[in-house]
JSON list of C-alpha atoms in Angstrom, two decimals:
[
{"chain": "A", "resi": 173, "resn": "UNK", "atom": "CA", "xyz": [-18.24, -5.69, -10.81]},
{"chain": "A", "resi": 174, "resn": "UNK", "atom": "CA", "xyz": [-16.42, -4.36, -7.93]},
{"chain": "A", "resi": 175, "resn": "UNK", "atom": "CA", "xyz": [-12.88, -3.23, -8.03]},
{"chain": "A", "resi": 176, "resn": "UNK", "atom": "CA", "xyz": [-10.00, -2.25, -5.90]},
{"chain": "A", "resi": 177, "resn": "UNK", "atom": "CA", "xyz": [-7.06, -0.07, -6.58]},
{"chain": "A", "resi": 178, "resn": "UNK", "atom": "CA", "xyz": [-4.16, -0.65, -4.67]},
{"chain": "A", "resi": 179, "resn": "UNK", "atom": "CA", "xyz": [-0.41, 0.50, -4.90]},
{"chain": "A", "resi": 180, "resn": "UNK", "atom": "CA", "xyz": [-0.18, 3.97, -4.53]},
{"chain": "A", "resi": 181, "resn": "UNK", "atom": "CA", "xyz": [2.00, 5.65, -2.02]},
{"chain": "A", "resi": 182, "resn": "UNK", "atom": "CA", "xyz": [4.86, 8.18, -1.44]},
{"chain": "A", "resi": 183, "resn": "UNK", "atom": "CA", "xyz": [7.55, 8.45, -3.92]},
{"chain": "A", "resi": 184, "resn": "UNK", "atom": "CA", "xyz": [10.06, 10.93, -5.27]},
{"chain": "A", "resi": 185, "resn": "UNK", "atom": "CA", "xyz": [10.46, 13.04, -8.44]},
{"chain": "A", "resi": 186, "resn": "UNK", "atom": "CA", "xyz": [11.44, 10.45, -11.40]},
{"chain": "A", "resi": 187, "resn": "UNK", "atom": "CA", "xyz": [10.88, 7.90, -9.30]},
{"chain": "A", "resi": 188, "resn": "UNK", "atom": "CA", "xyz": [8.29, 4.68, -10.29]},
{"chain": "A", "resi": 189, "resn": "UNK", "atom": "CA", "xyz": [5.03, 3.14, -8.67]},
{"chain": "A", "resi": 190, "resn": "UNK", "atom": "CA", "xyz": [2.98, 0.44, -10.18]},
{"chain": "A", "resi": 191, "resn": "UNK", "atom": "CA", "xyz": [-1.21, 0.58, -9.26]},
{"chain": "A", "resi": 192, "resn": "UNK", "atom": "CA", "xyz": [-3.10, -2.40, -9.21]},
{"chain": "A", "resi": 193, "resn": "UNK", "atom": "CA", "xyz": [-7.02, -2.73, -10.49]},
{"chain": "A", "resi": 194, "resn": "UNK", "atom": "CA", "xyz": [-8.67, -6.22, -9.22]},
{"chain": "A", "resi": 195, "resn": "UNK", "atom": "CA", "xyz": [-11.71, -6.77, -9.45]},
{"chain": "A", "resi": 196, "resn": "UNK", "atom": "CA", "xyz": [-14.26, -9.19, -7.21]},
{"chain": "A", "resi": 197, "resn": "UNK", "atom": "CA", "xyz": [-17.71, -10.80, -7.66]},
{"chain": "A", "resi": 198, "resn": "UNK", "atom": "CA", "xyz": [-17.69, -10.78, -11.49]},
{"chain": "A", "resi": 199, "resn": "UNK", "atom": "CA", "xyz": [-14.72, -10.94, -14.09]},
{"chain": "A", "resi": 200, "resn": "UNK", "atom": "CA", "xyz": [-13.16, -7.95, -15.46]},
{"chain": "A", "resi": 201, "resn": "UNK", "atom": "CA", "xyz": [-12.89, -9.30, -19.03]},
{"chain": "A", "resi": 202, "resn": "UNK", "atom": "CA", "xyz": [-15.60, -7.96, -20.59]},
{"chain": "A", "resi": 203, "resn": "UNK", "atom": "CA", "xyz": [-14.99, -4.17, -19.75]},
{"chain": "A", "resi": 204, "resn": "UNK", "atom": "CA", "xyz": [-12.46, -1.42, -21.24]},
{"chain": "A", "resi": 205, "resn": "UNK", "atom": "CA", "xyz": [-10.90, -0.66, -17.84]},
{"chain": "A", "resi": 206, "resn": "UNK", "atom": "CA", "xyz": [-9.96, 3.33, -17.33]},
{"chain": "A", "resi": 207, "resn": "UNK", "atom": "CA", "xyz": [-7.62, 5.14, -14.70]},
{"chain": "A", "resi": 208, "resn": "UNK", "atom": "CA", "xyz": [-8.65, 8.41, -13.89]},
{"chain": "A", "resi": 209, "resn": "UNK", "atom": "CA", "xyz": [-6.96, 11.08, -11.18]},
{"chain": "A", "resi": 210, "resn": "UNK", "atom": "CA", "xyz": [-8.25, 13.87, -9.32]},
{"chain": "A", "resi": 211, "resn": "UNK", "atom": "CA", "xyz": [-5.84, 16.33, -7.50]},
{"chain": "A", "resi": 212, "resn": "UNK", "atom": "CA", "xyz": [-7.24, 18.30, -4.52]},
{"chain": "A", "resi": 213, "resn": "UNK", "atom": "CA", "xyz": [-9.00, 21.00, -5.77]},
{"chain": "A", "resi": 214, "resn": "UNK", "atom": "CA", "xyz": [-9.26, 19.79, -9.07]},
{"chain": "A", "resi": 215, "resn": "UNK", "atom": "CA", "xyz": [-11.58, 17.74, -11.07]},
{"chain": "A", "resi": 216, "resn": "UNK", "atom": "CA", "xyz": [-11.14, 14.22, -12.31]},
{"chain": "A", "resi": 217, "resn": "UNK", "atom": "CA", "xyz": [-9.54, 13.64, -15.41]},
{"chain": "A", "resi": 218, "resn": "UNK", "atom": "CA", "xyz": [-8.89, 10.90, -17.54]},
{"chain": "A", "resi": 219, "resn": "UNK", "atom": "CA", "xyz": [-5.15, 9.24, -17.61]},
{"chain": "A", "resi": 220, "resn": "UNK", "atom": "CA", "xyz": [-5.64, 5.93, -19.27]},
{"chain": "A", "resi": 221, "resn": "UNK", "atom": "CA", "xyz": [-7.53, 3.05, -20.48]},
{"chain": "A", "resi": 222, "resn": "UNK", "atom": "CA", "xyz": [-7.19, -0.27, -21.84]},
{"chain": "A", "resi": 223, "resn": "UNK", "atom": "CA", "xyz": [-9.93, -2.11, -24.27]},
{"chain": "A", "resi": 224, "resn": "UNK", "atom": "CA", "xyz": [-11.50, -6.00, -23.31]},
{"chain": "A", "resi": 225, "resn": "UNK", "atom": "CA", "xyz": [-8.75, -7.43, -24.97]},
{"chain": "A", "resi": 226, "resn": "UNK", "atom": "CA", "xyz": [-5.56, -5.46, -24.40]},
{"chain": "A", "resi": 227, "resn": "UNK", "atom": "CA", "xyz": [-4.93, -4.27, -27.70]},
{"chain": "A", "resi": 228, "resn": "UNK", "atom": "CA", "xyz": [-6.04, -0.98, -27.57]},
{"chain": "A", "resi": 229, "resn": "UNK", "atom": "CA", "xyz": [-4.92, 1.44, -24.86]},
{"chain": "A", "resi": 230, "resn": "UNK", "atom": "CA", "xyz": [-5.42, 5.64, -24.98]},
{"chain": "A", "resi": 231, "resn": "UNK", "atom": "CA", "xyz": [-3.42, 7.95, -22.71]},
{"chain": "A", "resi": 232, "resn": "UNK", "atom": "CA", "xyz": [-3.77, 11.59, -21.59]},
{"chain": "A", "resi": 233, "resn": "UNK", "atom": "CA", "xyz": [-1.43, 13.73, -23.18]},
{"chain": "A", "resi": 234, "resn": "UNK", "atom": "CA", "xyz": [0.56, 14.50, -20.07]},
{"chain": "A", "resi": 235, "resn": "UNK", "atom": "CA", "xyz": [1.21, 10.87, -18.97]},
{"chain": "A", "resi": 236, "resn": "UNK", "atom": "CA", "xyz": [2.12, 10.05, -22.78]},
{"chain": "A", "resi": 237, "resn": "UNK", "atom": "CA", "xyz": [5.52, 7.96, -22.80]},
{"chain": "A", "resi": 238, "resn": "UNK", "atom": "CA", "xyz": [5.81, 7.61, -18.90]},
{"chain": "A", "resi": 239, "resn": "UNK", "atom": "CA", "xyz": [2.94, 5.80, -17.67]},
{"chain": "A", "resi": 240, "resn": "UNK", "atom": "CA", "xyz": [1.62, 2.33, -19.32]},
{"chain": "A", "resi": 241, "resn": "UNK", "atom": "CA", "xyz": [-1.64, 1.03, -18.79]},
{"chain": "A", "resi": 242, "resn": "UNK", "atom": "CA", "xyz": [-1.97, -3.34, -19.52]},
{"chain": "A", "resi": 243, "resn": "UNK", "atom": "CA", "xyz": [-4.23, -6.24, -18.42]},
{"chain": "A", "resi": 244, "resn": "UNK", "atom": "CA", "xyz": [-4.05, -9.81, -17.22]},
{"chain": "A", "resi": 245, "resn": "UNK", "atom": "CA", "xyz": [-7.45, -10.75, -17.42]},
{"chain": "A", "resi": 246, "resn": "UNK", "atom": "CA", "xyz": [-6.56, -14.68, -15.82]},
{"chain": "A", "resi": 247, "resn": "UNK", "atom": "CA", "xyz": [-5.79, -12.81, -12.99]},
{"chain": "A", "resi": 248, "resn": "UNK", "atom": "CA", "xyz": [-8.51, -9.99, -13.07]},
{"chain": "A", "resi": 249, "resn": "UNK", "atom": "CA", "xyz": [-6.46, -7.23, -12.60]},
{"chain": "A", "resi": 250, "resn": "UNK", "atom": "CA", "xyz": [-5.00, -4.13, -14.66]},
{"chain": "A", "resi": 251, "resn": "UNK", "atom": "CA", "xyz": [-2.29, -2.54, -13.63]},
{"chain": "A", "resi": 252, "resn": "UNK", "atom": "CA", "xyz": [-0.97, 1.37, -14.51]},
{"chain": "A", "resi": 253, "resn": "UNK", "atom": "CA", "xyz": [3.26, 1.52, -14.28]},
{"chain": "A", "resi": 254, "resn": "UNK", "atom": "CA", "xyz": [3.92, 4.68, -13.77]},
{"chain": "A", "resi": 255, "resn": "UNK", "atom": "CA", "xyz": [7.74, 6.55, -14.46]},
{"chain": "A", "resi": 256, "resn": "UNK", "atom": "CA", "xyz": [8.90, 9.44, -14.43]},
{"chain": "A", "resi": 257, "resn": "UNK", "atom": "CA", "xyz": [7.13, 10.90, -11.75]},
{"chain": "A", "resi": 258, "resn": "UNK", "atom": "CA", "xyz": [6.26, 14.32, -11.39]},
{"chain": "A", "resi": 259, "resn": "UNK", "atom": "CA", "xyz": [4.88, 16.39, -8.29]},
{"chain": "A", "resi": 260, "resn": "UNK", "atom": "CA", "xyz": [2.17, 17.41, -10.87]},
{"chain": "A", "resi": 261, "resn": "UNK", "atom": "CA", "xyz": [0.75, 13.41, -10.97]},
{"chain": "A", "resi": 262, "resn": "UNK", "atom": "CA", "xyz": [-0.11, 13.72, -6.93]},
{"chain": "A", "resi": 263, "resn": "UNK", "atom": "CA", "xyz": [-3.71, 12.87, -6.58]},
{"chain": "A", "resi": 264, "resn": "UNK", "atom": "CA", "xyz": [-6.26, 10.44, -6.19]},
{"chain": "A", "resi": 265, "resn": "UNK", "atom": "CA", "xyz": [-6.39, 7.42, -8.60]},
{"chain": "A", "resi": 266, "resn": "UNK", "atom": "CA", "xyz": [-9.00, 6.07, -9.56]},
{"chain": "A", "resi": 267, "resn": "UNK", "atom": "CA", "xyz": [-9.65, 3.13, -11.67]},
{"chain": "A", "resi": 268, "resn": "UNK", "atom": "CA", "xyz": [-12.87, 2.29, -13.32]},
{"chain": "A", "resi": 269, "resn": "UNK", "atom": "CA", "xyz": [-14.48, -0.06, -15.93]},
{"chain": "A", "resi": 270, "resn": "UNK", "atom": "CA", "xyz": [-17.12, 0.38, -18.76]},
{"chain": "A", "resi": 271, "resn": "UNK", "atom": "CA", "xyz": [-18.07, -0.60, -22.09]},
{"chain": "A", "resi": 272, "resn": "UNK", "atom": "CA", "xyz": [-16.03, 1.77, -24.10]},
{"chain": "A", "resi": 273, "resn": "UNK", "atom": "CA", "xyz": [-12.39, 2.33, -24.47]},
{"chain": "A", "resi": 274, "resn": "UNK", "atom": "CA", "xyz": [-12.62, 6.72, -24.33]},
{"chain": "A", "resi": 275, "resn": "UNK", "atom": "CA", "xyz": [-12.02, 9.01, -22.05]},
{"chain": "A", "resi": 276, "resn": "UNK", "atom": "CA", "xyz": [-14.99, 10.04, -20.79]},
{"chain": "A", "resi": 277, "resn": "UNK", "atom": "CA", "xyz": [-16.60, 9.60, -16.82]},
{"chain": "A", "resi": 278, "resn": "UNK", "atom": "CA", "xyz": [-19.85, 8.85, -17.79]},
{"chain": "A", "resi": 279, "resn": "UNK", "atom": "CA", "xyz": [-18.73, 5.91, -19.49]},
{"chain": "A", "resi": 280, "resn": "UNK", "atom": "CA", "xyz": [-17.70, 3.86, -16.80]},
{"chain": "A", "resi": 281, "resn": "UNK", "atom": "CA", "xyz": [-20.02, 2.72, -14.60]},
{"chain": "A", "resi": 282, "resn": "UNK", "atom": "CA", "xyz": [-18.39, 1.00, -12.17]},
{"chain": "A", "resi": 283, "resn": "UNK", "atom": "CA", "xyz": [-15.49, 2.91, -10.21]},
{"chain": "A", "resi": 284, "resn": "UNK", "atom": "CA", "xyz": [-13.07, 1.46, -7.44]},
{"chain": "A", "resi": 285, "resn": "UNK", "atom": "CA", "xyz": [-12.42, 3.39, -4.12]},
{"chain": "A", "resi": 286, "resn": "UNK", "atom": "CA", "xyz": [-9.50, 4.72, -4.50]},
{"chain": "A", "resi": 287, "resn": "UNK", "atom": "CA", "xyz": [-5.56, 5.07, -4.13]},
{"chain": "A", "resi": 288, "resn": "UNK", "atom": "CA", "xyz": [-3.38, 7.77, -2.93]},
{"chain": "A", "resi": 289, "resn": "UNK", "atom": "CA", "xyz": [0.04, 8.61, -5.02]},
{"chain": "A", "resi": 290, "resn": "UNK", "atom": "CA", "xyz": [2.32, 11.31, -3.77]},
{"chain": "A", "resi": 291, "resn": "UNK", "atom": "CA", "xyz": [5.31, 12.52, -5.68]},
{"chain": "A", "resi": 292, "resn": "UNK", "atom": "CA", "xyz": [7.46, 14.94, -3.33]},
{"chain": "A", "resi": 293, "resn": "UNK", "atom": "CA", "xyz": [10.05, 17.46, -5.00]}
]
């Protein structure tokens, strides 16, 4: 399966973006689907990730009660709203799907390219 992250961009402190997972060439709904982050410097880390059907969804600590992680599998897509923001959540994000709903990389097999999320002070 091959996916696409889309919606990142600039934003300010407590302000709100929404990112977009779609995948292409197969459906999504058989795979947990996973956001991860990486921050220059830094190594990626887990934020989120949603099981096959929607019911069961694990976030890192320190996105816990801002961001929310959901599916529409009829339009093969999750999505990540994030609130809140911090400076601290600028990075890369990632999203990428697997066969189990946990937070670890090797899990997840498949990974999408890419989106850029800036939260300025």
């Amino acid at each position: 399966v091959q996916l696409q992250a889309s919606g990142g961009g600039l934003v300010q402190a407590g302000g709100s973006l929404r990112l977009s997972c779609t995948a292409s060439e197969r459906t999504i709904s058989p795979y947990s689907v996973g956001w991860f982050r990486q921050a220059p410097g830094k190594e990626r880390e887990f934020v989120a990730v949603i099981s096959r059907s929607g019911r069961n969804t694990l976030y890192a600590d320190s996105v816990k009660g801002r961001f929310t992680i959901s599916r529409d599998n009829a339009k093969n897509t999750v999505y990540l709203q994030m609130n809140s923001l911090k400076p601290e959540d600028t990075a890369v994000y990632y999203c990428a799907a697997g066969y189990s709903p946990i937070q670890l990389l090797p899990a997840y097999g498949y990974w999408g390219q890419g989106t850029q999320v800036t939260v300025s002070s």
